[in-house]
XYZ file of C-alpha atoms in Angstrom:
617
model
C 0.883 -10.468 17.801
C -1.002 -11.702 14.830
C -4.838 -11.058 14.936
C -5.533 -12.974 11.899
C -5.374 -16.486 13.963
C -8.148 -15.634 16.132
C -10.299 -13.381 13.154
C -14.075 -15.287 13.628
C -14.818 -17.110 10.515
C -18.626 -16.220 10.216
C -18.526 -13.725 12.967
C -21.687 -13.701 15.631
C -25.020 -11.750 14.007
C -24.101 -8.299 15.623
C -20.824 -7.928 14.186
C -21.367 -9.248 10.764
C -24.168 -6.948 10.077
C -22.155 -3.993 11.128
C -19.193 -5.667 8.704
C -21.654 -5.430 6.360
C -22.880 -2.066 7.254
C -18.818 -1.287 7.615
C -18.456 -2.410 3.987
C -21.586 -0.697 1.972
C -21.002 2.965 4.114
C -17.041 2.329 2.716
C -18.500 1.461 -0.881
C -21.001 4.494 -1.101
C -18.006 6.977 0.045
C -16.211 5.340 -2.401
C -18.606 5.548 -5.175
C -19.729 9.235 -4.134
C -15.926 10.682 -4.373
C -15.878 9.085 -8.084
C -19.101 11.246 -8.607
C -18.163 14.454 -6.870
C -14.779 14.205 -8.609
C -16.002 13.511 -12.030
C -19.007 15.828 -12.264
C -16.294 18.519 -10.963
C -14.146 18.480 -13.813
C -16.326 18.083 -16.349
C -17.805 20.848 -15.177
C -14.809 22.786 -15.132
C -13.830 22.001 -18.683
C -17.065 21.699 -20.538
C -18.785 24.684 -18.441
C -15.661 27.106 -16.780
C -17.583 26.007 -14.031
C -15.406 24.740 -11.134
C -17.144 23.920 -8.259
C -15.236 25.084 -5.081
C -16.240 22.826 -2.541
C -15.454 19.476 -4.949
C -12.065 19.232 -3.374
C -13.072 19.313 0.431
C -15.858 17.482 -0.045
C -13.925 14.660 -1.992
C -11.248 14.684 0.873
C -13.891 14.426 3.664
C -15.577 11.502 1.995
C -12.183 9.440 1.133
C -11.182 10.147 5.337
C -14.462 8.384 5.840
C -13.804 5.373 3.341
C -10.597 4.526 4.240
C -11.581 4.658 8.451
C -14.770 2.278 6.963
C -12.362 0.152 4.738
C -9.921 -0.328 7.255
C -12.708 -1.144 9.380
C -13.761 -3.897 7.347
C -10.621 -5.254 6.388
C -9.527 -5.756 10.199
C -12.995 -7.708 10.628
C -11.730 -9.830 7.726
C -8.033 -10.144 9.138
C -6.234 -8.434 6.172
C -3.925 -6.617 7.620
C -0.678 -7.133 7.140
C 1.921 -8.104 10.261
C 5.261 -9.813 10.131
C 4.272 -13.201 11.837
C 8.086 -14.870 11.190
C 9.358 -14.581 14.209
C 6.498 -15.475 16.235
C 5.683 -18.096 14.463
C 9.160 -19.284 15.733
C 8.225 -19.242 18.941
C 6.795 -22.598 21.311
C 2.348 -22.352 20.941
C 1.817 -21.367 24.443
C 3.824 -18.656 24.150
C 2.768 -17.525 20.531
C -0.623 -17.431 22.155
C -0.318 -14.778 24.997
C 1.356 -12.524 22.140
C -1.230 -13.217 19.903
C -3.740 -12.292 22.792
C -1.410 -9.207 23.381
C -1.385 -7.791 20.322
C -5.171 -8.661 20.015
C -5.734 -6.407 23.282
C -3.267 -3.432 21.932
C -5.393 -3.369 18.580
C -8.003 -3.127 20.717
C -6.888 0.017 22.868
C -5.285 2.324 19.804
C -8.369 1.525 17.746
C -10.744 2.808 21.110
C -7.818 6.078 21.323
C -8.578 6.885 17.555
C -12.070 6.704 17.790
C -12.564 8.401 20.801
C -10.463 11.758 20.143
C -11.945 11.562 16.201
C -14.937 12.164 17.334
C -14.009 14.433 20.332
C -12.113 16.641 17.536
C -15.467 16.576 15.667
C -16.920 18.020 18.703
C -14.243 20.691 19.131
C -14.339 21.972 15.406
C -18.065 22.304 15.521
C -18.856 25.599 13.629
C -15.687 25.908 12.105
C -15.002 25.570 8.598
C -13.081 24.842 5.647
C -11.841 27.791 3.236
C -14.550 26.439 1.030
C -16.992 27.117 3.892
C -17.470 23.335 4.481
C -17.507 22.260 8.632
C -14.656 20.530 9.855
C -16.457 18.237 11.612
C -17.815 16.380 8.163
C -14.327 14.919 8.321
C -13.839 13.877 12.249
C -17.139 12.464 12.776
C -17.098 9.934 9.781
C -13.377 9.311 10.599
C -14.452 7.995 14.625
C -17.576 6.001 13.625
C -15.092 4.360 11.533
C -12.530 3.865 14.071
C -15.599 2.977 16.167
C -16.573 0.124 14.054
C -12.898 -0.954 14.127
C -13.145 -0.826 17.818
C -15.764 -3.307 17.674
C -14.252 -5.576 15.429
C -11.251 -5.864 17.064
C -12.928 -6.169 20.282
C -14.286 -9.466 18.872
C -11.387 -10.788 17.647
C -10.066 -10.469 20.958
C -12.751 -12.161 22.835
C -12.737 -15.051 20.271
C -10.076 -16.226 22.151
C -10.001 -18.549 25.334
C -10.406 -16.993 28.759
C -6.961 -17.644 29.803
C -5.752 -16.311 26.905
C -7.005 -13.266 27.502
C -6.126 -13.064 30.810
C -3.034 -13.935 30.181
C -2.837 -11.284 27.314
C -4.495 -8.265 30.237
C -2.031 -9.113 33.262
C 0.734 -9.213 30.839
C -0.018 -6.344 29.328
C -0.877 -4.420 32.541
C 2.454 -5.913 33.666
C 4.542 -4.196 31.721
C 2.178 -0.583 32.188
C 2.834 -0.980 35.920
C 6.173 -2.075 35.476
C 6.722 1.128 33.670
C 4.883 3.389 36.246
C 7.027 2.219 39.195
C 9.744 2.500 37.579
C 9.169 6.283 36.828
C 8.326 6.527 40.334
C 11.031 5.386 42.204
C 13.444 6.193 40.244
C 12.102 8.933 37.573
C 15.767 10.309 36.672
C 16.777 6.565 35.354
C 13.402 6.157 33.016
C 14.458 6.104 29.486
C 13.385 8.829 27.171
C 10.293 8.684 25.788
C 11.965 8.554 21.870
C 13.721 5.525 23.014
C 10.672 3.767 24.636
C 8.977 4.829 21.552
C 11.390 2.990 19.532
C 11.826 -0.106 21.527
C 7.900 -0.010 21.911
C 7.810 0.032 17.728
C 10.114 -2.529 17.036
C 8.767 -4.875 19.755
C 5.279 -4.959 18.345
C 6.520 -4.660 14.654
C 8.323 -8.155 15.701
C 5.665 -9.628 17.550
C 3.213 -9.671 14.720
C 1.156 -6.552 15.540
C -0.451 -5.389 12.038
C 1.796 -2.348 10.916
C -0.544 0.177 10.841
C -1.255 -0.180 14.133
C 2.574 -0.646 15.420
C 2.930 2.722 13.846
C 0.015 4.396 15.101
C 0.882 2.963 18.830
C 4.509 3.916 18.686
C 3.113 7.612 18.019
C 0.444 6.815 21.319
C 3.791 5.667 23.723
C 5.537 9.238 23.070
C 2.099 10.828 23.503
C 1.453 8.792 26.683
C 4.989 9.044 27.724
C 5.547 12.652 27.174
C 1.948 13.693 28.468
C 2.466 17.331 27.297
C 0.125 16.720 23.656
C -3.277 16.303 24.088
C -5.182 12.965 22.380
C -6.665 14.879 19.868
C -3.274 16.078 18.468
C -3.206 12.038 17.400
C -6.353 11.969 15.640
C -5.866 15.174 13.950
C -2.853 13.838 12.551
C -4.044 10.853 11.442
C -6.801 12.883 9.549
C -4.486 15.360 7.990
C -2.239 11.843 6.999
C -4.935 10.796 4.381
C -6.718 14.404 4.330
C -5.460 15.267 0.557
C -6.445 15.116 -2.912
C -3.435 13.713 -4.627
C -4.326 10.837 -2.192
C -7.370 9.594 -3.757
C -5.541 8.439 -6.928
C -4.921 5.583 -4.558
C -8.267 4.304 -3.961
C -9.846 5.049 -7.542
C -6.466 3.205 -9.502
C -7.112 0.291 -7.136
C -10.436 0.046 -7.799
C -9.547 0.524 -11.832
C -7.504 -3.113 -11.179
C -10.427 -4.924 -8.915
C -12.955 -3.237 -12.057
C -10.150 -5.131 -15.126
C -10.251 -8.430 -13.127
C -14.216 -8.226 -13.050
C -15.044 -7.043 -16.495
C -12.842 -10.012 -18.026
C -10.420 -7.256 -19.456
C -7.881 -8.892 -17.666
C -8.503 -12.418 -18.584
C -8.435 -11.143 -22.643
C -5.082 -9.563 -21.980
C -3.150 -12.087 -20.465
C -4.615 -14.741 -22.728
C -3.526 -12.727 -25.874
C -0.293 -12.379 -24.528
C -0.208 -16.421 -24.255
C -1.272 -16.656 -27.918
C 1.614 -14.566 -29.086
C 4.524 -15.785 -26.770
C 3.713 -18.368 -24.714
C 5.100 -21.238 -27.192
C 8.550 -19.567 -27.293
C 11.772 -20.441 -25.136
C 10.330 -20.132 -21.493
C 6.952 -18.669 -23.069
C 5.142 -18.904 -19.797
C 7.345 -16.799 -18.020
C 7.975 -14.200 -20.289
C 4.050 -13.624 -20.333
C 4.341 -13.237 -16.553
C 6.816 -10.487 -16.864
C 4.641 -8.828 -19.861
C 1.462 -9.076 -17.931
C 2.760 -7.526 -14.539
C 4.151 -4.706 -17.336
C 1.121 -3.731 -19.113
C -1.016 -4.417 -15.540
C 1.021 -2.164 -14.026
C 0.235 0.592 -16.614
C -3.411 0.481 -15.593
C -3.748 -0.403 -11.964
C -1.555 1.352 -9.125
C -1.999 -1.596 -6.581
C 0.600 -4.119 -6.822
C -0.946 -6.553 -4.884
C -4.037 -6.278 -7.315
C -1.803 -6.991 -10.390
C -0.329 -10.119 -8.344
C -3.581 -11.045 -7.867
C -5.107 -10.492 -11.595
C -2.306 -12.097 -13.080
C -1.442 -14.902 -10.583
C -4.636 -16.319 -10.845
C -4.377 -16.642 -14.134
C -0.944 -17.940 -14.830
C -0.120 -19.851 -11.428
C -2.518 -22.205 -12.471
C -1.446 -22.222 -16.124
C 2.190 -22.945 -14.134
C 1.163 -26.251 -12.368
C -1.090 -27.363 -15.689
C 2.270 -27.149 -17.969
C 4.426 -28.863 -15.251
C 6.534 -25.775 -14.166
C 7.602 -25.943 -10.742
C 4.834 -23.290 -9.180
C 7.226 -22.368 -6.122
C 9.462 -20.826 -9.525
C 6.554 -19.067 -10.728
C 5.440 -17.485 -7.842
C 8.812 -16.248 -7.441
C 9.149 -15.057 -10.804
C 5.203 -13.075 -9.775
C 7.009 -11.239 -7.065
C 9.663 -10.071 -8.645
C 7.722 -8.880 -11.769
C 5.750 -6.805 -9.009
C 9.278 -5.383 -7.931
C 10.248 -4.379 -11.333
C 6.902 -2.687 -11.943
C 6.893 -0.412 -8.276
C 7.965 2.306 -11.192
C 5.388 2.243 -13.601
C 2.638 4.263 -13.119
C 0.134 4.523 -11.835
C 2.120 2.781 -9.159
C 0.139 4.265 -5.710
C 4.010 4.166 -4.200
C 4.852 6.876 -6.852
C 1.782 8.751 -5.498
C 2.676 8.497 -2.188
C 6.012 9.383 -2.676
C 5.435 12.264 -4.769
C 2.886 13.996 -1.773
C 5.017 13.231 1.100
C 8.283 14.792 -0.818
C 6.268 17.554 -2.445
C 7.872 15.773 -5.883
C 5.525 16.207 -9.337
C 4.024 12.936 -9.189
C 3.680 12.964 -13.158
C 7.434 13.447 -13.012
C 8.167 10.509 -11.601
C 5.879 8.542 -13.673
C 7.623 9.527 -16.518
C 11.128 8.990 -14.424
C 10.002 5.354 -13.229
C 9.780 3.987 -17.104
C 12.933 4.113 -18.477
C 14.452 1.930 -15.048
C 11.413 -0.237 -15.243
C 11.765 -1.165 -18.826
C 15.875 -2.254 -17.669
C 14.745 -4.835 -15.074
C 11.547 -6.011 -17.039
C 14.336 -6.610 -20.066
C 16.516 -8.282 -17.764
C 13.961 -10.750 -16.267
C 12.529 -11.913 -19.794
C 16.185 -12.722 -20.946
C 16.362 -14.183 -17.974
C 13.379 -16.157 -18.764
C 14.569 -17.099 -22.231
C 17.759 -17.937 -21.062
C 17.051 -20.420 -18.087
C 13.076 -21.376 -19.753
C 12.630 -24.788 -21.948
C 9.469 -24.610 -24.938
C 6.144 -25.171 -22.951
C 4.649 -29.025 -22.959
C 0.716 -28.993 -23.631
C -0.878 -28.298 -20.848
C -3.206 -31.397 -19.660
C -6.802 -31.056 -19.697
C -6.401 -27.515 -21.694
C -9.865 -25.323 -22.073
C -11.329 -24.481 -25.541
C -9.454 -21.238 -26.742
C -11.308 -18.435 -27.269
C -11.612 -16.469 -30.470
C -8.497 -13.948 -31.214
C -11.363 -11.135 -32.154
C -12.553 -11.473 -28.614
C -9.059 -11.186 -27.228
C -8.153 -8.182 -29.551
C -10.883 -6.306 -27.826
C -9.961 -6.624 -24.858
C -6.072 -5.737 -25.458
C -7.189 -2.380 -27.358
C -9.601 -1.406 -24.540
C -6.769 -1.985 -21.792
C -4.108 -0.215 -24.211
C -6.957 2.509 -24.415
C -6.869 2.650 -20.611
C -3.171 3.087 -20.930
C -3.423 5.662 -23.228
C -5.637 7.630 -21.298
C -3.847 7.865 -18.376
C -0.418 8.724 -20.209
C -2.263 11.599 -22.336
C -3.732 12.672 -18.857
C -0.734 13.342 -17.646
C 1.193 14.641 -20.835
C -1.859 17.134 -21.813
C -2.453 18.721 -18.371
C -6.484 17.891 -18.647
C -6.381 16.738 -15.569
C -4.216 15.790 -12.085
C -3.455 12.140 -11.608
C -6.600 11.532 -8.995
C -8.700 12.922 -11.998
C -7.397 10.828 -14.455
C -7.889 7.353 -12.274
C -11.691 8.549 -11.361
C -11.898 8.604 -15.066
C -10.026 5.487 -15.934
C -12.642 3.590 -13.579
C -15.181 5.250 -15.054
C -13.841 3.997 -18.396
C -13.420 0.641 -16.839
C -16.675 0.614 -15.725
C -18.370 1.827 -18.806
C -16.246 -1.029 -20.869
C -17.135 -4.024 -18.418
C -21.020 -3.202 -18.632
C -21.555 -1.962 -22.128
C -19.032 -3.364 -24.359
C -17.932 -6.649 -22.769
C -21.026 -7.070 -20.974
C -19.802 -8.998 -18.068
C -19.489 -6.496 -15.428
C -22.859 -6.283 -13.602
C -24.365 -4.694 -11.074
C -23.442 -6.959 -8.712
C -19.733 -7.733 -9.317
C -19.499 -3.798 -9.849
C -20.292 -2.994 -6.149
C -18.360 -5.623 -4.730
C -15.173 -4.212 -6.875
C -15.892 -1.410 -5.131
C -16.439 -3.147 -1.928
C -13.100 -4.390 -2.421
C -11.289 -1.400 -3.715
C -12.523 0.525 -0.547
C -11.463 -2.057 1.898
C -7.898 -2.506 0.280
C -7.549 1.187 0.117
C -8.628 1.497 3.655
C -5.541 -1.005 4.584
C -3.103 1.387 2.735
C -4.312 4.751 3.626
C -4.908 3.716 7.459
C -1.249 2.595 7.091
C -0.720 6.240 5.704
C -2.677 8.195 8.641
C -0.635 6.172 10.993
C 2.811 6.905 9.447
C 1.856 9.894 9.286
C 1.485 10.606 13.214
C 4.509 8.682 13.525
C 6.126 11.258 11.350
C 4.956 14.252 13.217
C 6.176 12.961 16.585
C 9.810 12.372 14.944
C 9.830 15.762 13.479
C 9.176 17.081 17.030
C 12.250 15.434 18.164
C 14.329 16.997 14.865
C 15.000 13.248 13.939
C 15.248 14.221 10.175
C 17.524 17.366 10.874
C 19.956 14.891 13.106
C 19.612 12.552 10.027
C 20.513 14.699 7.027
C 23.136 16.249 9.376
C 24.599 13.158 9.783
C 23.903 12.136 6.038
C 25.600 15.408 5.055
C 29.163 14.532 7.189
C 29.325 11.505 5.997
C 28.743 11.761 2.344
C 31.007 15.116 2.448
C 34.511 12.649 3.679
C 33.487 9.926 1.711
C 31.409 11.035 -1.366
C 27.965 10.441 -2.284
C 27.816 7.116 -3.370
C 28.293 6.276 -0.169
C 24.973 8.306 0.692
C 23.436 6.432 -2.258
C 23.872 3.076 -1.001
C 22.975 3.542 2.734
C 20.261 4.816 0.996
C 19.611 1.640 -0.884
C 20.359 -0.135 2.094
C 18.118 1.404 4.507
C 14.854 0.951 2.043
C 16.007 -2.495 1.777
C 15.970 -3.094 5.301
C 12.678 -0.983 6.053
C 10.759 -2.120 2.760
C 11.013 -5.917 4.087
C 9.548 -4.733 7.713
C 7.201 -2.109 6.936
C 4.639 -1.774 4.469
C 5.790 -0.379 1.217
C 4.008 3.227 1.976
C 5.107 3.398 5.496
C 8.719 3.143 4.497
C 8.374 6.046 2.177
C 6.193 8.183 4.500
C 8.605 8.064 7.328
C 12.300 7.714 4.957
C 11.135 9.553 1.655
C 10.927 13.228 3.705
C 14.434 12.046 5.605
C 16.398 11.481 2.728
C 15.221 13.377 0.180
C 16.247 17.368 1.100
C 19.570 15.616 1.740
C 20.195 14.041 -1.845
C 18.980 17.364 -3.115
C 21.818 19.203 -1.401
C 24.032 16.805 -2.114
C 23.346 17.314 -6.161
C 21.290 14.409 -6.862
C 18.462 14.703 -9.035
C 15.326 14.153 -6.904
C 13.198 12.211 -9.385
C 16.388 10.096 -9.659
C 16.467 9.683 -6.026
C 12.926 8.732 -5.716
C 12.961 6.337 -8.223
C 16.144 4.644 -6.352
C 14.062 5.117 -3.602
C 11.111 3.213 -4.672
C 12.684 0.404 -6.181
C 14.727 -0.269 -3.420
C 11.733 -0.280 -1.295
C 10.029 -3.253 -3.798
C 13.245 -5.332 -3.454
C 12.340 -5.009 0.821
C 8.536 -5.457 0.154
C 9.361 -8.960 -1.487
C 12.500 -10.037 0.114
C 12.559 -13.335 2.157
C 12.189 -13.751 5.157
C 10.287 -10.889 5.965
C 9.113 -9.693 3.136
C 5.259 -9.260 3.108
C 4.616 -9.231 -0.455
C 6.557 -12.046 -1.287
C 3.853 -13.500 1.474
C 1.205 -11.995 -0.623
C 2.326 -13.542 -3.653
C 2.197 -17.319 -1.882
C -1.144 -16.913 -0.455
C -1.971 -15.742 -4.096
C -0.407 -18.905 -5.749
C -1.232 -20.982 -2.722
C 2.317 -21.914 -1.967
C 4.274 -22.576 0.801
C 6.863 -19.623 1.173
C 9.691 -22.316 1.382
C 9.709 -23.483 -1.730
C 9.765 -19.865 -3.641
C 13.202 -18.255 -1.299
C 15.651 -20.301 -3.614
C 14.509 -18.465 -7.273
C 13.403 -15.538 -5.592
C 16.539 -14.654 -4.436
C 18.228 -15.674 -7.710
C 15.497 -13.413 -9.443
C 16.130 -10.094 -6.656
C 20.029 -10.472 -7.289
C 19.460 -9.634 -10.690
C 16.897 -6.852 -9.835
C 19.606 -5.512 -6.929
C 22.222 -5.639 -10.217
C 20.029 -3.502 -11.975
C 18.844 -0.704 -9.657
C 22.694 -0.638 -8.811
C 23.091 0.851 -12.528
C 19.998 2.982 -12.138
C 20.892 4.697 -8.715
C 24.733 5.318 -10.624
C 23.783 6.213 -14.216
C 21.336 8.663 -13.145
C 20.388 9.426 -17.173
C 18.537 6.188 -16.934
C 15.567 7.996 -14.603
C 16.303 11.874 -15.725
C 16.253 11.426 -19.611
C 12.762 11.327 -20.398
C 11.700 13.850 -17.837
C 14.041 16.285 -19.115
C 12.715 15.532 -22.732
C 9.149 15.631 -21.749
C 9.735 18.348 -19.707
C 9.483 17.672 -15.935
């Protein structure tokens, strides 16, 4: 049910001015939450002035981004689906599903939109406890969903006429099918969990973008059930995204879009080249060492894939390395580096589990330095010295480089002393850090203008729309399986079986299960719906829960980038421009190792508990 074969290239005048209306209402909410959040501290700390309404007003405003973002990034076909087994399927076929999933995008886009902005209506004149309305929050939230509507509404009529007929009477097919079922014969109808389930996994398989197979899912109980009212679904969705530990996400992605911009980047990874990239498999190791210290700055993964893929990839195929190898080698750097912070998975992680995010960051190190050691003596060990590269560009002066490395290691330091000091919580500390970036592009480097600065944050807003609308939608997913008890039925069954058989055996279904639901869902999904599962059990079971989460997380990455279905290892080859084929032989090598190491990590627990304990946590 893949939308992105049908997205309109240029899209008719109508619809790309609202994409571009979509994308500059997303940038300004994006750019006014960085303002509201920095003029609130400083006021705090230089003035003992803290402004009460800052946080509400900074939640309301990142609601409205991330509807907006997520808006624009289904105009541009961004979101992510798992198209491999479809894509196994005869054409004909492929396109009713296509055409299917086109129409359901279609429908829970209209369902959000409509009930956001009905809840707007029903909390008008109440208010926050800062004395804020409600409404500030719905409204934005289903004018964004509104403009999604539309969008998706195109993409469906891009299509042929019999392919969207075909994609209605199929669809209506299987509605009616359902309804006279449950009428002649209501006492046979399965439950609405299990048609919730079988409706999930149907259009998680068929290609329907995950945050929408996630939102829907929640829509069939709803539907099914017909005791909750529409709203419930929107308000949900809202309260999903509706926090200020969330915003670290947007304002650390837009700190990586900002480093790619302002050449900070470029300096880094070149410098890194200078110093190792004539040793034993050089190249390599300054993959590894680049996804490290990018990782310490940025909290998107896909960002750092991107910063340092287009860098190096090419660099790859100019020194004769087989690319499909480097790629390969890209994805799993990005797997070893899900634990370094500011890592937005940590974040996410740390909210849904009620965990102390800075915890974890300090928890994730030790485990990440362990694979990032292994993979560069892997490197070494399997590499050959670099040949010159053909055609090589002039080198650039080291004093140019130097400043570059010392403002990113500044970055690094910031964020680290954020956290250590207590000056600030982690969504603080990344508005600052792209203020920093900002200030370093413009006035030091001088290559970040006005221009490339608004479409970083363009860009940071529509990626951060993707994630967080994957959020809101786990998150109503979440509610509807807490209705049913499903994570009381699973740590009771967790509990039994780890008490007759120990808790390594807990550990490893663990493993086992993020594995699984890492390589179908989206990284945050997995966490949103397994993190709150599995947690309270490890914790009664006597496992350290910034060990667990750390487990957790990694195991996760190894999913995210595991072939077949992996969608960042996808990522990663429409980043290097390579077919997936020819990166599943090294990747798999290069994950075995990885699966070696977080083996030791989940069962010498000092490894993730050490320096928390020393620092504190």
């Amino acid at each position: 049910m893949s939308v992105a074969a049908a997205a309109p290239s240029g899209g008719r005048r109508i619809t790309a001015s609202l994409l571009q209306l979509s994308d500059t209402v997303a940038a300004i909410l994006l750019v006014a939450d960085l303002v509201v959040v920095c003029v609130s501290v400083l006021l705090r700390f230089l003035f003992n002035a803290p402004v009460e309404w800052a946080d509400d007003v900074a939640r309301g405003l990142m609601v409205g981004s991330s509807f907006f973002g997520a808006a624009s990034a289904l105009a541009r076909a961004e979101n992510l689906g798992v198209a491999f087994f479809v894509d196994m399927l005869p054409a004909a076929i492929r396109r009713v599903i296509d055409s299917i999933g086109a129409l359901l995008v279609t429908v829970v886009a209209a369902y959000v939109a409509f009930n956001a902005i009905k809840m707007g209506w029903l909390t008008t004149g109440q208010t926050s406890g800062s004395g804020l309305p409600l409404e500030w929050t719905f409204y934005p939230m289903g004018v964004g969903a509104l403009f999604m509507t539309v969008f998706a509404a195109e993409i469906f009529c891009k299509r042929s006429a019999r392919e969207m007929i075909a994609g209605l009477v199929a669809t209506a097919a299987i509605a009616g099918l359902y309804l006279a079922w449950d009428f002649l014969s209501p006492d046979s109808v399965p439950s609405s969990s299990t048609l919730m389930l079988v409706g999930f996994f149907l259009t998680l398989l068929g290609g329907l973008p995950i945050g929408f197979a996630l939102a829907l899912a929640a829509l069939i109980f709803i539907w099914v059930e017909g005791t909750l009212p529409g709203v419930i679904f929107a308000q949900q969705m809202a309260r999903g995204i509706d926090n200020f530990v969330l915003l670290a996400i947007p304002f650390f992605i837009l700190v990586g879009y900002l480093m790619e911009a302002n050449g900070m980047s470029v300096r880094l990874i070149e410098l890194l080249q200078r110093a190792v990239g004539r040793m034993r498999g050089g190249l390599n190791v300054v993959m590894v060492m680049s996804m490290v210290l990018f990782s310490g700055i940025s909290g998107s993964k896909m960002a750092d894939v991107a910063a340092v893929g287009s860098v190096l990839i090419p660099a790859a195929r100019r020194s004769r390395q087989n690319p499909g190898s480097a790629v390969a080698l890209l994805a799993a750097s990005a797997v070893m580096a899900e634990t370094i912070p500011p890592c937005i998975n940590l974040i996410i992680l740390g909210f849904v589990a009620n965990l102390s995010i800075g915890g974890l960051f300090v928890a994730g190190l030790l485990p990440a330095g362990l694979m990032a050691l292994a993979l560069i003596v892997l490197c070494i060990i399997l590499g050959k010295r670099p040949e010159p590269e053909e055609d090589a560009e002039p080198q650039a002066p080291v004093s140019g480089l130097w400043s570059g490395a010392i403002a990113s290691f500044g970055l690094i330091f910031m964020i680290f002393f954020g956290f250590k000091s207590g000056f600030a919580t982690a969504t603080e500390i990344s508005a600052f850090a792209a203020v920093y970036a900002i200030v370093i592009g413009s006035i030091v480097f001088r290559e970040l203008s006005f221009k490339t600065a608004a479409h970083s944050f363009v860009q940071s807003a529509t990626r951060s729309g993707l994630v967080l609308f994957i959020v809101a939608a786990a998150q109503s997913l979440a509610f509807i399986l807490t209705l049913q008890q499903v994570p009381h039925a699973v740590g009771d069954f967790m509990l039994s079986l780890s008490g007759s058989h120990g808790t390594w055996l807990f550990m490893l279904l663990s493993i086992v299960v993020l594995i699984v639901m890492g390589s179908v869902l989206e990284g945050a999904a997995a966490l949103i719906i397994f993190g709150p599962l599995l947690l309270p059990v490890a914790v009664k079971l006597g496992i350290d829960p910034l060990h667990f989460g750390v487990v957790l997380v990694i195991s996760m990455g190894l999913g995210l980038f595991a072939p077949p279905l992996g969608l960042g290892l996808y990522g990663a080859c429409l980043i290097g421009n390579v077919p997936i084929e020819q990166t599943i032989k090294p990747i798999l090598g290069y994950l075995g190792l990885l699966l070696l190491c977080l083996l030791v990590i989940a069962f010498v627990p000092a490894i993730s508990t050490a320096l928390p304990r020393a620092l504190g946590y």
